[in-house]
Amino acid sequence: MKISTLLGLFAVTAIVPASPALAGALDGRSFEGVFLERGKTSGDADTLIFKDGRFRSTACDRYDYSDAGYKTSADGEGLRFEAETHSPKYGKLQWRGVVRGGKLDATVMMLQPGKPAVENWVVAGEKK
């Protein structure tokens, strides 16, 4: 293949946006489970809600964390998601997780200015 053809293919690939089929791919789904700090054996009941391109954790409502837009990407037989929620008092939570079938697993990093990051986990099943 000629270099000019390869460069042309690269240029076309570079301007094609990410698959819109994944935008809001989890909308309308919610998951019930537990939010717990890494190393702990108990935590707070949580419902994770995906609606209208937004993500919300009910366990975080009482700490005044906002809902947030979320992104998804394909991950084998599942969907990866990312979101970042904010609280005026407690800083931000960086959510990274995967949904496979009816199961959600996520890591949630709590970031507060001047404090070490705290790793949390969420394990949840789809609410029917």
JSON list of C-alpha atoms in Angstrom, two decimals, residues 28-127:
[
{"chain": "A", "resi": 28, "resn": "GLY", "atom": "CA", "xyz": [-32.57, 3.58, 31.96]},
{"chain": "A", "resi": 29, "resn": "ARG", "atom": "CA", "xyz": [-30.62, 1.09, 34.06]},
{"chain": "A", "resi": 30, "resn": "SER", "atom": "CA", "xyz": [-30.02, 1.14, 37.81]},
{"chain": "A", "resi": 31, "resn": "PHE", "atom": "CA", "xyz": [-27.98, -1.10, 40.10]},
{"chain": "A", "resi": 32, "resn": "GLU", "atom": "CA", "xyz": [-28.41, -1.83, 43.81]},
{"chain": "A", "resi": 33, "resn": "GLY", "atom": "CA", "xyz": [-25.48, -2.77, 45.97]},
{"chain": "A", "resi": 34, "resn": "VAL", "atom": "CA", "xyz": [-23.00, -1.53, 48.52]},
{"chain": "A", "resi": 35, "resn": "PHE", "atom": "CA", "xyz": [-20.47, 1.34, 48.57]},
{"chain": "A", "resi": 36, "resn": "LEU", "atom": "CA", "xyz": [-17.54, 0.58, 50.84]},
{"chain": "A", "resi": 37, "resn": "GLU", "atom": "CA", "xyz": [-14.07, 1.81, 51.58]},
{"chain": "A", "resi": 38, "resn": "ARG", "atom": "CA", "xyz": [-11.29, -0.51, 50.45]},
{"chain": "A", "resi": 39, "resn": "GLY", "atom": "CA", "xyz": [-10.35, -2.87, 53.27]},
{"chain": "A", "resi": 40, "resn": "LYS", "atom": "CA", "xyz": [-13.69, -2.48, 55.10]},
{"chain": "A", "resi": 41, "resn": "THR", "atom": "CA", "xyz": [-16.24, -5.29, 55.36]},
{"chain": "A", "resi": 42, "resn": "SER", "atom": "CA", "xyz": [-19.37, -3.16, 55.51]},
{"chain": "A", "resi": 43, "resn": "GLY", "atom": "CA", "xyz": [-20.53, 0.01, 53.85]},
{"chain": "A", "resi": 44, "resn": "ASP", "atom": "CA", "xyz": [-23.54, 2.02, 52.73]},
{"chain": "A", "resi": 45, "resn": "ALA", "atom": "CA", "xyz": [-26.43, 0.70, 50.66]},
{"chain": "A", "resi": 46, "resn": "ASP", "atom": "CA", "xyz": [-26.28, 2.33, 47.24]},
{"chain": "A", "resi": 47, "resn": "THR", "atom": "CA", "xyz": [-28.32, 2.58, 44.08]},
{"chain": "A", "resi": 48, "resn": "LEU", "atom": "CA", "xyz": [-26.45, 3.71, 40.97]},
{"chain": "A", "resi": 49, "resn": "ILE", "atom": "CA", "xyz": [-28.75, 5.34, 38.44]},
{"chain": "A", "resi": 50, "resn": "PHE", "atom": "CA", "xyz": [-28.02, 6.02, 34.76]},
{"chain": "A", "resi": 51, "resn": "LYS", "atom": "CA", "xyz": [-30.58, 8.38, 33.21]},
{"chain": "A", "resi": 52, "resn": "ASP", "atom": "CA", "xyz": [-30.56, 10.92, 30.37]},
{"chain": "A", "resi": 53, "resn": "GLY", "atom": "CA", "xyz": [-26.78, 10.69, 29.98]},
{"chain": "A", "resi": 54, "resn": "ARG", "atom": "CA", "xyz": [-26.29, 11.35, 33.70]},
{"chain": "A", "resi": 55, "resn": "PHE", "atom": "CA", "xyz": [-25.00, 9.18, 36.56]},
{"chain": "A", "resi": 56, "resn": "ARG", "atom": "CA", "xyz": [-26.02, 9.36, 40.24]},
{"chain": "A", "resi": 57, "resn": "SER", "atom": "CA", "xyz": [-25.15, 7.44, 43.41]},
{"chain": "A", "resi": 58, "resn": "THR", "atom": "CA", "xyz": [-27.85, 7.54, 46.10]},
{"chain": "A", "resi": 59, "resn": "ALA", "atom": "CA", "xyz": [-25.32, 6.72, 48.85]},
{"chain": "A", "resi": 60, "resn": "CYS", "atom": "CA", "xyz": [-23.55, 9.97, 47.99]},
{"chain": "A", "resi": 61, "resn": "ASP", "atom": "CA", "xyz": [-26.67, 12.18, 48.07]},
{"chain": "A", "resi": 62, "resn": "ARG", "atom": "CA", "xyz": [-26.36, 12.84, 51.81]},
{"chain": "A", "resi": 63, "resn": "TYR", "atom": "CA", "xyz": [-22.81, 14.15, 51.25]},
{"chain": "A", "resi": 64, "resn": "ASP", "atom": "CA", "xyz": [-24.14, 16.58, 48.62]},
{"chain": "A", "resi": 65, "resn": "TYR", "atom": "CA", "xyz": [-22.38, 14.94, 45.68]},
{"chain": "A", "resi": 66, "resn": "SER", "atom": "CA", "xyz": [-23.79, 16.02, 42.35]},
{"chain": "A", "resi": 67, "resn": "ASP", "atom": "CA", "xyz": [-24.94, 13.80, 39.55]},
{"chain": "A", "resi": 68, "resn": "ALA", "atom": "CA", "xyz": [-22.65, 13.90, 36.51]},
{"chain": "A", "resi": 69, "resn": "GLY", "atom": "CA", "xyz": [-22.45, 13.08, 32.85]},
{"chain": "A", "resi": 70, "resn": "TYR", "atom": "CA", "xyz": [-20.94, 9.68, 32.18]},
{"chain": "A", "resi": 71, "resn": "LYS", "atom": "CA", "xyz": [-18.95, 8.10, 29.36]},
{"chain": "A", "resi": 72, "resn": "THR", "atom": "CA", "xyz": [-19.07, 4.51, 28.18]},
{"chain": "A", "resi": 73, "resn": "SER", "atom": "CA", "xyz": [-16.85, 2.34, 26.05]},
{"chain": "A", "resi": 74, "resn": "ALA", "atom": "CA", "xyz": [-17.01, -1.27, 24.92]},
{"chain": "A", "resi": 75, "resn": "ASP", "atom": "CA", "xyz": [-15.16, -3.83, 27.05]},
{"chain": "A", "resi": 76, "resn": "GLY", "atom": "CA", "xyz": [-15.46, -7.31, 25.60]},
{"chain": "A", "resi": 77, "resn": "GLU", "atom": "CA", "xyz": [-18.91, -8.48, 26.63]},
{"chain": "A", "resi": 78, "resn": "GLY", "atom": "CA", "xyz": [-19.53, -5.47, 28.88]},
{"chain": "A", "resi": 79, "resn": "LEU", "atom": "CA", "xyz": [-19.49, -1.69, 29.05]},
{"chain": "A", "resi": 80, "resn": "ARG", "atom": "CA", "xyz": [-16.93, 0.42, 30.88]},
{"chain": "A", "resi": 81, "resn": "PHE", "atom": "CA", "xyz": [-18.14, 3.68, 32.37]},
{"chain": "A", "resi": 82, "resn": "GLU", "atom": "CA", "xyz": [-16.51, 6.75, 33.88]},
{"chain": "A", "resi": 83, "resn": "ALA", "atom": "CA", "xyz": [-17.95, 9.71, 35.76]},
{"chain": "A", "resi": 84, "resn": "GLU", "atom": "CA", "xyz": [-16.78, 12.38, 38.17]},
{"chain": "A", "resi": 85, "resn": "THR", "atom": "CA", "xyz": [-19.12, 13.68, 40.87]},
{"chain": "A", "resi": 86, "resn": "HIS", "atom": "CA", "xyz": [-18.46, 16.70, 43.10]},
{"chain": "A", "resi": 87, "resn": "SER", "atom": "CA", "xyz": [-19.35, 17.79, 46.63]},
{"chain": "A", "resi": 88, "resn": "PRO", "atom": "CA", "xyz": [-18.72, 21.32, 47.94]},
{"chain": "A", "resi": 89, "resn": "LYS", "atom": "CA", "xyz": [-17.56, 19.87, 51.29]},
{"chain": "A", "resi": 90, "resn": "TYR", "atom": "CA", "xyz": [-15.95, 16.52, 50.39]},
{"chain": "A", "resi": 91, "resn": "GLY", "atom": "CA", "xyz": [-14.23, 17.11, 47.05]},
{"chain": "A", "resi": 92, "resn": "LYS", "atom": "CA", "xyz": [-14.68, 14.81, 44.09]},
{"chain": "A", "resi": 93, "resn": "LEU", "atom": "CA", "xyz": [-15.29, 11.15, 43.38]},
{"chain": "A", "resi": 94, "resn": "GLN", "atom": "CA", "xyz": [-13.78, 9.59, 40.27]},
{"chain": "A", "resi": 95, "resn": "TRP", "atom": "CA", "xyz": [-15.87, 6.60, 39.19]},
{"chain": "A", "resi": 96, "resn": "ARG", "atom": "CA", "xyz": [-14.48, 3.88, 36.92]},
{"chain": "A", "resi": 97, "resn": "GLY", "atom": "CA", "xyz": [-16.42, 0.69, 36.47]},
{"chain": "A", "resi": 98, "resn": "VAL", "atom": "CA", "xyz": [-17.70, -2.04, 34.24]},
{"chain": "A", "resi": 99, "resn": "VAL", "atom": "CA", "xyz": [-21.15, -3.50, 33.68]},
{"chain": "A", "resi": 100, "resn": "ARG", "atom": "CA", "xyz": [-21.29, -7.10, 32.49]},
{"chain": "A", "resi": 101, "resn": "GLY", "atom": "CA", "xyz": [-24.75, -8.55, 32.14]},
{"chain": "A", "resi": 102, "resn": "GLY", "atom": "CA", "xyz": [-26.62, -7.55, 35.27]},
{"chain": "A", "resi": 103, "resn": "LYS", "atom": "CA", "xyz": [-23.53, -6.94, 37.45]},
{"chain": "A", "resi": 104, "resn": "LEU", "atom": "CA", "xyz": [-21.70, -3.65, 38.09]},
{"chain": "A", "resi": 105, "resn": "ASP", "atom": "CA", "xyz": [-18.22, -3.41, 39.64]},
{"chain": "A", "resi": 106, "resn": "ALA", "atom": "CA", "xyz": [-16.61, -0.02, 40.20]},
{"chain": "A", "resi": 107, "resn": "THR", "atom": "CA", "xyz": [-13.66, 1.66, 41.84]},
{"chain": "A", "resi": 108, "resn": "VAL", "atom": "CA", "xyz": [-14.35, 5.10, 43.29]},
{"chain": "A", "resi": 109, "resn": "MET", "atom": "CA", "xyz": [-11.44, 7.36, 44.20]},
{"chain": "A", "resi": 110, "resn": "MET", "atom": "CA", "xyz": [-12.27, 10.08, 46.73]},
{"chain": "A", "resi": 111, "resn": "LEU", "atom": "CA", "xyz": [-10.04, 13.09, 46.15]},
{"chain": "A", "resi": 112, "resn": "GLN", "atom": "CA", "xyz": [-9.95, 15.92, 48.69]},
{"chain": "A", "resi": 113, "resn": "PRO", "atom": "CA", "xyz": [-7.48, 18.80, 48.60]},
{"chain": "A", "resi": 114, "resn": "GLY", "atom": "CA", "xyz": [-4.63, 18.26, 51.07]},
{"chain": "A", "resi": 115, "resn": "LYS", "atom": "CA", "xyz": [-5.66, 14.69, 51.93]},
{"chain": "A", "resi": 116, "resn": "PRO", "atom": "CA", "xyz": [-4.53, 11.30, 50.61]},
{"chain": "A", "resi": 117, "resn": "ALA", "atom": "CA", "xyz": [-6.81, 9.67, 48.04]},
{"chain": "A", "resi": 118, "resn": "VAL", "atom": "CA", "xyz": [-9.23, 7.09, 49.45]},
{"chain": "A", "resi": 119, "resn": "GLU", "atom": "CA", "xyz": [-10.17, 4.07, 47.33]},
{"chain": "A", "resi": 120, "resn": "ASN", "atom": "CA", "xyz": [-13.74, 2.80, 47.55]},
{"chain": "A", "resi": 121, "resn": "TRP", "atom": "CA", "xyz": [-15.53, -0.03, 45.81]},
{"chain": "A", "resi": 122, "resn": "VAL", "atom": "CA", "xyz": [-19.06, -0.57, 44.62]},
{"chain": "A", "resi": 123, "resn": "VAL", "atom": "CA", "xyz": [-20.49, -3.99, 43.81]},
{"chain": "A", "resi": 124, "resn": "ALA", "atom": "CA", "xyz": [-24.08, -4.03, 42.62]},
{"chain": "A", "resi": 125, "resn": "GLY", "atom": "CA", "xyz": [-26.70, -6.03, 40.76]},
{"chain": "A", "resi": 126, "resn": "GLU", "atom": "CA", "xyz": [-29.18, -4.65, 38.28]},
{"chain": "A", "resi": 127, "resn": "LYS", "atom": "CA", "xyz": [-32.45, -3.51, 39.77]}
]
